[in-house]
PDB file of N, CA and C in Angstrom:
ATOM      1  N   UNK A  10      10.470 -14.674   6.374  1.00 70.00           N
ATOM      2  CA  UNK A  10      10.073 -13.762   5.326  1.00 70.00           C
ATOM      3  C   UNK A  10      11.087 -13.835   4.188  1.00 70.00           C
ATOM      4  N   UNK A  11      10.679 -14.281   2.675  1.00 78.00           N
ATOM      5  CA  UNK A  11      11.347 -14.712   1.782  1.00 78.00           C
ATOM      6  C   UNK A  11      11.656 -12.849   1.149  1.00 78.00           C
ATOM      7  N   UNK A  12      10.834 -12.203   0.978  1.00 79.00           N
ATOM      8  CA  UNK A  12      11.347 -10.848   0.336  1.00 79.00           C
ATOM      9  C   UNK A  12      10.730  -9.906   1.037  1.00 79.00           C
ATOM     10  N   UNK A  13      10.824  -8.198   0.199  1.00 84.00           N
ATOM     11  CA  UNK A  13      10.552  -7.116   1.464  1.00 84.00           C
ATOM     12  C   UNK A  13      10.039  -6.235  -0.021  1.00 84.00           C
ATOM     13  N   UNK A  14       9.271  -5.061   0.674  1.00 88.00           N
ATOM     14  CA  UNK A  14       9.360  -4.112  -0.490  1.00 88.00           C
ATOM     15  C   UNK A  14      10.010  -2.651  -0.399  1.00 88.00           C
ATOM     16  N   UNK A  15      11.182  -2.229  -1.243  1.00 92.00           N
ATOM     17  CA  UNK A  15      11.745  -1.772  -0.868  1.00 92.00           C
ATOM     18  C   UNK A  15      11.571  -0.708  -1.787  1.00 92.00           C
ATOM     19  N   UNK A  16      12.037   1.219  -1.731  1.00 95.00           N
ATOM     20  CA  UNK A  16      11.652   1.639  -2.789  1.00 95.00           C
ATOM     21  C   UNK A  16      13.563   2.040  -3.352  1.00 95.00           C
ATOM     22  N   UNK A  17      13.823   1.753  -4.129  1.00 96.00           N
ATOM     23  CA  UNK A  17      15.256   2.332  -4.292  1.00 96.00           C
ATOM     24  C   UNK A  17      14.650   2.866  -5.974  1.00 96.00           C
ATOM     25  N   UNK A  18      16.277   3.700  -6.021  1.00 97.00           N
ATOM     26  CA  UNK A  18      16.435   4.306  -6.787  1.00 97.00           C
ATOM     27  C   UNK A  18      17.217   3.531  -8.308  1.00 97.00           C
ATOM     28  N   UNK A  19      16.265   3.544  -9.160  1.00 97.00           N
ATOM     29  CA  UNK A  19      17.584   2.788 -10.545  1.00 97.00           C
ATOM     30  C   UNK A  19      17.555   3.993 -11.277  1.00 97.00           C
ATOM     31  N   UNK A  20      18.891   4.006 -11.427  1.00 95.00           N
ATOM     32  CA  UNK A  20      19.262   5.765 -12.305  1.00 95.00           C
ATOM     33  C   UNK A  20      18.998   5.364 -13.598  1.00 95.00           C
ATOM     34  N   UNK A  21      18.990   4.213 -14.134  1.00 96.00           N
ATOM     35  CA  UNK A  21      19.154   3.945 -15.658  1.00 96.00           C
ATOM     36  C   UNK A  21      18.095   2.792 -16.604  1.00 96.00           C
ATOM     37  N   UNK A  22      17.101   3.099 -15.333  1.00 97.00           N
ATOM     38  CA  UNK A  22      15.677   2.188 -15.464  1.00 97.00           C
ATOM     39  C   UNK A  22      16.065   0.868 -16.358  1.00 97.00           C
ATOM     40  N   UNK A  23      16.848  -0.023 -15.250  1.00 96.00           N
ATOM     41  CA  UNK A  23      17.099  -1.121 -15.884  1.00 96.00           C
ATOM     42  C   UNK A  23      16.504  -2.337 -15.385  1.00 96.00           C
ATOM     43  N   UNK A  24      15.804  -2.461 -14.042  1.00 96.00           N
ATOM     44  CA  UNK A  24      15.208  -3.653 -13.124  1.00 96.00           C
ATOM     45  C   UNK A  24      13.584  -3.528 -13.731  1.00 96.00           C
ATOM     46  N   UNK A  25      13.220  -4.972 -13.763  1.00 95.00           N
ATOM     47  CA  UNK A  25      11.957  -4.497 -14.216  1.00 95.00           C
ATOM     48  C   UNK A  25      11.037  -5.864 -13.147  1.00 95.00           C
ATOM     49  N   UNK A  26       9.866  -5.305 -13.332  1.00 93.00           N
ATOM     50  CA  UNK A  26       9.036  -6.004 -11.803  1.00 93.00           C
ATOM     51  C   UNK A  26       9.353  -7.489 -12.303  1.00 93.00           C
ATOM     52  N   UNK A  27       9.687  -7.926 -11.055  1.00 92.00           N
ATOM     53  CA  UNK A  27       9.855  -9.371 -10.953  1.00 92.00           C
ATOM     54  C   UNK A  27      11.389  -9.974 -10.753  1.00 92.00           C
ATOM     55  N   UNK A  28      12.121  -8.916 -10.919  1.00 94.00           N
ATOM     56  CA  UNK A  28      13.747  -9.415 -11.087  1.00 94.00           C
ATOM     57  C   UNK A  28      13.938  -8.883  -9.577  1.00 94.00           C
ATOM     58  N   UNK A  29      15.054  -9.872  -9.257  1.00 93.00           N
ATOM     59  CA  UNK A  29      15.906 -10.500  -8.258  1.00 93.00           C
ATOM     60  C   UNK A  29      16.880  -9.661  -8.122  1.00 93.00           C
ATOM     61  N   UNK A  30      16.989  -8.236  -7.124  1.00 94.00           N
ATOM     62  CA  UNK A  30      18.306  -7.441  -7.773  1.00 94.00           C
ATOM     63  C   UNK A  30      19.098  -6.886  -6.222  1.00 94.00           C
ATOM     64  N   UNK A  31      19.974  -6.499  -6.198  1.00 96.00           N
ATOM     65  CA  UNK A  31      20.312  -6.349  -4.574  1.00 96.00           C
ATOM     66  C   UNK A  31      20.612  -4.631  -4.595  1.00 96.00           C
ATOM     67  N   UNK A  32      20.656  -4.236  -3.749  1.00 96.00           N
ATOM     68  CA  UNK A  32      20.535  -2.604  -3.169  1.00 96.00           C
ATOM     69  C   UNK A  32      21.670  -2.268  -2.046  1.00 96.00           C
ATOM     70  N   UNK A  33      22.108  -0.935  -2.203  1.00 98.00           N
ATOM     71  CA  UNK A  33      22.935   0.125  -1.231  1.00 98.00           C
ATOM     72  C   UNK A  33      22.049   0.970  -0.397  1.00 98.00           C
ATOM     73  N   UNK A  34      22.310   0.632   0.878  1.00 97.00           N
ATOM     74  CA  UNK A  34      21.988   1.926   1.265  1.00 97.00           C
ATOM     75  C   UNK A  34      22.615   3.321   1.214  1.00 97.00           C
ATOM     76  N   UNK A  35      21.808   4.108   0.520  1.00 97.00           N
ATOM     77  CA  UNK A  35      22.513   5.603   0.473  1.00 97.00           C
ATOM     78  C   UNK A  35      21.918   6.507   1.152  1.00 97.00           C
ATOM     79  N   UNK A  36      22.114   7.609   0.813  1.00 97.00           N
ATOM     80  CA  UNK A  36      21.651   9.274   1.361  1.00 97.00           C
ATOM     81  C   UNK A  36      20.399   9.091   1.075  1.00 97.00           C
ATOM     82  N   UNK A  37      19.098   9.649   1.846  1.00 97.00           N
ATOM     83  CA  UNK A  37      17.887   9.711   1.964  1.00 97.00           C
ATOM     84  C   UNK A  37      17.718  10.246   0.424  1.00 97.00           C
ATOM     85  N   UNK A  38      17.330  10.054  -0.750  1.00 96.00           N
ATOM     86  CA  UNK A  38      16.537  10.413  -2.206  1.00 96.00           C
ATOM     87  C   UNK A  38      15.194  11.393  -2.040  1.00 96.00           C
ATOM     88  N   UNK A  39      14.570  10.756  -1.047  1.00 96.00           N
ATOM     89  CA  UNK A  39      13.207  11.117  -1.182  1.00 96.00           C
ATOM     90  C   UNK A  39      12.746  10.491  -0.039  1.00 96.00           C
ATOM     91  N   UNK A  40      11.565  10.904   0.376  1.00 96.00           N
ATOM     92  CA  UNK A  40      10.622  11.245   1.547  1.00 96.00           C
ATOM     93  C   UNK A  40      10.875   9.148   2.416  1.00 96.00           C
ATOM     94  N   UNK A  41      11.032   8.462   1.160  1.00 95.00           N
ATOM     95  CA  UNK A  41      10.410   6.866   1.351  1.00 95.00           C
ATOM     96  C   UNK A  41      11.970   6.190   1.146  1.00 95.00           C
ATOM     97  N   UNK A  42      13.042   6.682   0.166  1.00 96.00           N
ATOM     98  CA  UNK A  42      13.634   6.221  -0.901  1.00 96.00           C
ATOM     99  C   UNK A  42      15.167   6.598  -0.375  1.00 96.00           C
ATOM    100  N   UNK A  43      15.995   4.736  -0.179  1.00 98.00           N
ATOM    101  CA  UNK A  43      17.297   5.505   0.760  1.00 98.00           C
ATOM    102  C   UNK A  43      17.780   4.193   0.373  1.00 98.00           C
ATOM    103  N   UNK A  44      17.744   3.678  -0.555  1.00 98.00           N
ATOM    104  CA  UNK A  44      18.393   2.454  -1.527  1.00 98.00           C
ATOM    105  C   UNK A  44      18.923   3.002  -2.506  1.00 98.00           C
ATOM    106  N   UNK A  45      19.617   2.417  -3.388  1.00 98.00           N
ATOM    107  CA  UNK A  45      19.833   2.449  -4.601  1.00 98.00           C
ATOM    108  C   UNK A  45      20.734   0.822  -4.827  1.00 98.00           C
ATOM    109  N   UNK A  46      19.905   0.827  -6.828  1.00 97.00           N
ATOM    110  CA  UNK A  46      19.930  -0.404  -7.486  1.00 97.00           C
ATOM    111  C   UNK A  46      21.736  -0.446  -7.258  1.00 97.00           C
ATOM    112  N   UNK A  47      22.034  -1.591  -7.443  1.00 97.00           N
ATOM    113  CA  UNK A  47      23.658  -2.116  -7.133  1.00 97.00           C
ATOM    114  C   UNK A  47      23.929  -3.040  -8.183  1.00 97.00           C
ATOM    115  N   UNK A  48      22.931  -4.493  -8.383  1.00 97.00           N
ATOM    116  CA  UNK A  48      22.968  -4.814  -9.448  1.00 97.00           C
ATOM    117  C   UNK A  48      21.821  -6.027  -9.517  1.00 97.00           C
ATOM    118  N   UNK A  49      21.604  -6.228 -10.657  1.00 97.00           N
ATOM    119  CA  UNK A  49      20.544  -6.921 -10.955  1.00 97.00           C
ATOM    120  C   UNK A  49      21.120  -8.382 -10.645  1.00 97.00           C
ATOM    121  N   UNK A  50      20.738  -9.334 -10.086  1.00 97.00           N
ATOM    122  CA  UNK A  50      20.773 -10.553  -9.594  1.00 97.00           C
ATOM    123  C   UNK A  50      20.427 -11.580 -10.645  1.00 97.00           C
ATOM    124  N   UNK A  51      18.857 -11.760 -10.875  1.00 96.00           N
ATOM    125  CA  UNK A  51      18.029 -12.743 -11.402  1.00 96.00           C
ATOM    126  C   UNK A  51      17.589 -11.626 -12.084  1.00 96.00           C
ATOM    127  N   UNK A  52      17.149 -12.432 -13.904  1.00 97.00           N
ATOM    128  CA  UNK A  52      15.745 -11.947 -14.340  1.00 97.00           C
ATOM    129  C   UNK A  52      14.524 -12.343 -13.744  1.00 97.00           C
ATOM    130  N   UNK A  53      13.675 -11.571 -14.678  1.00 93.00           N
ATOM    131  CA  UNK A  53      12.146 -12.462 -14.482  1.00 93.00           C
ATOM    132  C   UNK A  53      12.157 -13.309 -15.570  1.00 93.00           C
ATOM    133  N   UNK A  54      10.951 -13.807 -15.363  1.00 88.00           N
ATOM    134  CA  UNK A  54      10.752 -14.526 -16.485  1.00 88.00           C
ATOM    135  C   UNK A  54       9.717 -14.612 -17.434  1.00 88.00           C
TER     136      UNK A  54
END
């Protein structure tokens, strides 16, 4: 399995669909939501 879908949190709405970005696990956010953005990897294109 090449990727996953994950729901995290970006505080500063900077990832946008299609980019390559890696994640923390943190404190539960919300019901689904226990990531948060770390940093953007790849754009899209």
């Amino acid at each position: 399995r090449r990727h996953k879908k994950f729901m995290a949190h970006d505080e500063n709405n900077e990832a946008r669909e299609g980019d390559i970005v890696q994640i923390r696990e943190s404190r539960p956010l919300s019901a689904r939501k226990r990531w948060t953005l770390h940093k953007i990897v790849e754009r899209s294109k």
